[in-house]
Amino acid sequence: LVTNDDGIESQGLRILVEWAKKLGEVTVSAPMVQQSAKSHAINIHDPIHVQRVPYMDGVTAYSVCSTPVDCVRFATLGLKTTYDLVLSGINRGFNMGEDILYSGTCGCIFEAKLRGIKAVAFSTDPTTFEHAKAHLDTAWGYIQANNLFDYCDLYNVNIPLEPKGTVLTRQG
């Protein structure tokens, strides 16, 4: 499952979806419009409108008129589907420090964890997605090579403009 908080038409989402296709079957469930800084918000009072939308070849995609977390909830609870992995992003802007508490991108991986699904959020510099695109294989390779999912079910990956290696840290 691939999702984000920047909306179904986000360039970062399209890059992540294209990359994720090499991992297996991809389903997209993303907000209809920009939903940054929605944290772990869900809609409990109003109807949630969902529309299946054309996306890219081989990808089933849903536009959800609600929060990023509701996108994950729709894909898991509404579609009654089990996913091996949730990828969220690529977010335009880093998610570090207290920003993680507000981030819809990170809210998606927290919801995935609640649903028992491993998850990774990807974020990058707000000026361009090109460096993140170029380093997705490196980031994923590090996670796989170090068996990181043996230690934790979710990770928040920030890809700078000019990565000089991979540093694993704890959230401060």
mmCIF file of C-alpha atoms in Angstrom, residues 13-147:
data_model
loop_
_atom_site.group_PDB
_atom_site.id
_atom_site.type_symbol
_atom_site.label_atom_id
_atom_site.label_comp_id
_atom_site.label_asym_id
_atom_site.label_seq_id
_atom_site.Cartn_x
_atom_site.Cartn_y
_atom_site.Cartn_z
ATOM 1 C CA LEU A 13 3.590 9.920 -4.507
ATOM 2 C CA ARG A 14 3.980 9.120 -8.207
ATOM 3 C CA ILE A 15 7.736 8.650 -7.786
ATOM 4 C CA LEU A 16 7.237 6.358 -4.778
ATOM 5 C CA VAL A 17 4.542 4.325 -6.539
ATOM 6 C CA GLU A 18 6.704 3.845 -9.628
ATOM 7 C CA TRP A 19 9.597 2.706 -7.431
ATOM 8 C CA ALA A 20 7.387 0.443 -5.267
ATOM 9 C CA LYS A 21 6.200 -1.516 -8.304
ATOM 10 C CA LYS A 22 9.510 -3.386 -8.202
ATOM 11 C CA LEU A 23 8.597 -4.702 -4.728
ATOM 12 C CA GLY A 24 5.302 -6.245 -5.839
ATOM 13 C CA GLU A 25 1.659 -5.412 -6.372
ATOM 14 C CA VAL A 26 0.853 -1.790 -5.508
ATOM 15 C CA THR A 27 -2.383 -0.231 -4.312
ATOM 16 C CA VAL A 28 -2.621 3.518 -3.764
ATOM 17 C CA SER A 29 -4.951 5.126 -1.242
ATOM 18 C CA ALA A 30 -4.225 8.834 -0.940
ATOM 19 C CA PRO A 31 -6.055 12.029 -0.009
ATOM 20 C CA MET A 32 -8.016 13.781 -2.732
ATOM 21 C CA VAL A 33 -6.291 17.053 -1.783
ATOM 22 C CA GLN A 34 -3.314 18.264 0.252
ATOM 23 C CA GLN A 35 -3.617 17.082 3.887
ATOM 24 C CA SER A 36 -0.254 18.018 5.422
ATOM 25 C CA ALA A 37 0.041 18.323 9.202
ATOM 26 C CA LYS A 38 -3.059 16.228 9.889
ATOM 27 C CA SER A 39 -1.063 13.988 12.226
ATOM 28 C CA HIS A 40 -3.144 10.944 13.227
ATOM 29 C CA ALA A 41 -6.498 12.635 12.641
ATOM 30 C CA ILE A 42 -9.466 10.558 11.512
ATOM 31 C CA ASN A 43 -12.944 11.544 10.440
ATOM 32 C CA ILE A 44 -15.635 10.110 12.704
ATOM 33 C CA HIS A 45 -18.594 12.401 11.964
ATOM 34 C CA ASP A 46 -18.874 12.979 8.227
ATOM 35 C CA PRO A 47 -19.148 10.572 5.314
ATOM 36 C CA ILE A 48 -15.874 9.787 3.575
ATOM 37 C CA HIS A 49 -16.081 9.894 -0.191
ATOM 38 C CA VAL A 50 -13.821 7.455 -2.011
ATOM 39 C CA GLN A 51 -13.336 7.222 -5.738
ATOM 40 C CA ARG A 52 -11.324 4.695 -7.707
ATOM 41 C CA VAL A 53 -9.183 6.743 -10.082
ATOM 42 C CA PRO A 54 -7.027 5.962 -13.102
ATOM 43 C CA TYR A 55 -3.378 5.997 -12.145
ATOM 44 C CA MET A 56 -0.458 4.200 -13.748
ATOM 45 C CA ASP A 57 -0.373 0.782 -15.406
ATOM 46 C CA GLY A 58 -0.790 -2.084 -12.969
ATOM 47 C CA VAL A 59 -1.752 0.124 -10.033
ATOM 48 C CA THR A 60 -5.173 0.256 -8.390
ATOM 49 C CA ALA A 61 -5.678 3.728 -6.917
ATOM 50 C CA TYR A 62 -8.251 5.366 -4.678
ATOM 51 C CA SER A 63 -8.749 9.064 -4.010
ATOM 52 C CA VAL A 64 -10.069 9.530 -0.480
ATOM 53 C CA CYS A 65 -11.759 12.748 0.607
ATOM 54 C CA SER A 66 -10.369 12.644 4.141
ATOM 55 C CA THR A 67 -7.176 12.529 6.176
ATOM 56 C CA PRO A 68 -4.028 10.534 5.392
ATOM 57 C CA VAL A 69 -4.752 8.109 8.231
ATOM 58 C CA ASP A 70 -8.272 7.571 6.879
ATOM 59 C CA CYS A 71 -6.611 6.575 3.594
ATOM 60 C CA VAL A 72 -4.801 3.753 5.400
ATOM 61 C CA ARG A 73 -7.958 2.841 7.318
ATOM 62 C CA PHE A 74 -9.992 2.736 4.090
ATOM 63 C CA ALA A 75 -7.430 0.529 2.346
ATOM 64 C CA THR A 76 -7.191 -1.921 5.250
ATOM 65 C CA LEU A 77 -10.623 -1.864 6.888
ATOM 66 C CA GLY A 78 -12.791 -0.660 3.998
ATOM 67 C CA LEU A 79 -11.254 -2.872 1.335
ATOM 68 C CA LYS A 80 -10.691 -5.663 3.872
ATOM 69 C CA THR A 81 -7.257 -6.188 2.385
ATOM 70 C CA THR A 82 -4.028 -7.248 4.038
ATOM 71 C CA TYR A 83 -0.812 -5.552 2.953
ATOM 72 C CA ASP A 84 2.768 -6.638 3.527
ATOM 73 C CA LEU A 85 4.034 -3.093 3.678
ATOM 74 C CA VAL A 86 2.825 0.515 3.791
ATOM 75 C CA LEU A 87 4.976 3.180 2.154
ATOM 76 C CA SER A 88 4.135 6.826 2.812
ATOM 77 C CA GLY A 89 5.513 9.806 0.905
ATOM 78 C CA ILE A 90 7.608 11.026 -0.656
ATOM 79 C CA ASN A 91 6.889 14.047 1.501
ATOM 80 C CA ARG A 92 7.970 17.498 0.314
ATOM 81 C CA GLY A 93 9.869 18.591 3.434
ATOM 82 C CA PHE A 94 11.686 16.675 6.157
ATOM 83 C CA ASN A 95 9.931 14.970 9.055
ATOM 84 C CA MET A 96 12.269 15.324 12.014
ATOM 85 C CA GLY A 97 12.013 16.249 15.667
ATOM 86 C CA GLU A 98 8.598 17.369 16.869
ATOM 87 C CA ASP A 99 7.409 17.701 13.251
ATOM 88 C CA ILE A 100 6.856 13.941 13.311
ATOM 89 C CA LEU A 101 4.013 14.496 15.775
ATOM 90 C CA TYR A 102 2.204 16.717 13.262
ATOM 91 C CA SER A 103 3.081 14.852 10.090
ATOM 92 C CA GLY A 104 0.339 13.192 8.073
ATOM 93 C CA THR A 105 3.090 11.255 6.271
ATOM 94 C CA CYS A 106 4.186 9.748 9.590
ATOM 95 C CA GLY A 107 0.581 9.411 10.776
ATOM 96 C CA CYS A 108 0.127 6.893 7.965
ATOM 97 C CA ILE A 109 2.935 4.668 9.209
ATOM 98 C CA PHE A 110 1.687 4.904 12.796
ATOM 99 C CA GLU A 111 -1.720 3.689 11.594
ATOM 100 C CA ALA A 112 -0.058 0.881 9.641
ATOM 101 C CA LYS A 113 1.718 -0.190 12.845
ATOM 102 C CA LEU A 114 -1.636 -0.232 14.675
ATOM 103 C CA ARG A 115 -2.925 -2.539 11.915
ATOM 104 C CA GLY A 116 0.105 -4.849 12.297
ATOM 105 C CA ILE A 117 1.741 -3.799 9.020
ATOM 106 C CA LYS A 118 5.383 -2.843 8.559
ATOM 107 C CA ALA A 119 5.779 0.694 7.227
ATOM 108 C CA VAL A 120 8.262 3.290 6.003
ATOM 109 C CA ALA A 121 7.750 7.038 5.578
ATOM 110 C CA PHE A 122 9.958 8.866 3.065
ATOM 111 C CA SER A 123 10.612 12.608 3.148
ATOM 112 C CA THR A 124 13.040 14.923 1.396
ATOM 113 C CA ASP A 125 14.096 18.519 0.939
ATOM 114 C CA PRO A 126 11.159 20.708 -0.134
ATOM 115 C CA THR A 127 12.964 22.003 -3.236
ATOM 116 C CA THR A 128 13.151 18.785 -5.282
ATOM 117 C CA PHE A 129 12.287 15.089 -5.334
ATOM 118 C CA GLU A 130 15.194 14.120 -7.604
ATOM 119 C CA HIS A 131 17.675 13.253 -4.848
ATOM 120 C CA ALA A 132 15.106 11.192 -2.994
ATOM 121 C CA LYS A 133 14.179 9.395 -6.201
ATOM 122 C CA ALA A 134 17.835 8.605 -6.830
ATOM 123 C CA HIS A 135 18.339 7.199 -3.323
ATOM 124 C CA LEU A 136 15.228 5.089 -2.703
ATOM 125 C CA ASP A 137 17.127 1.915 -3.638
ATOM 126 C CA THR A 138 19.908 2.837 -1.208
ATOM 127 C CA ALA A 139 17.499 3.526 1.659
ATOM 128 C CA TRP A 140 15.507 0.335 1.034
ATOM 129 C CA GLY A 141 18.731 -1.652 0.598
ATOM 130 C CA TYR A 142 19.935 -0.460 4.002
ATOM 131 C CA ILE A 143 16.660 -1.501 5.635
ATOM 132 C CA GLN A 144 16.800 -4.928 3.986
ATOM 133 C CA ALA A 145 20.552 -5.567 4.437
ATOM 134 C CA ASN A 146 20.355 -4.770 8.144
ATOM 135 C CA ASN A 147 17.100 -6.662 8.735
#
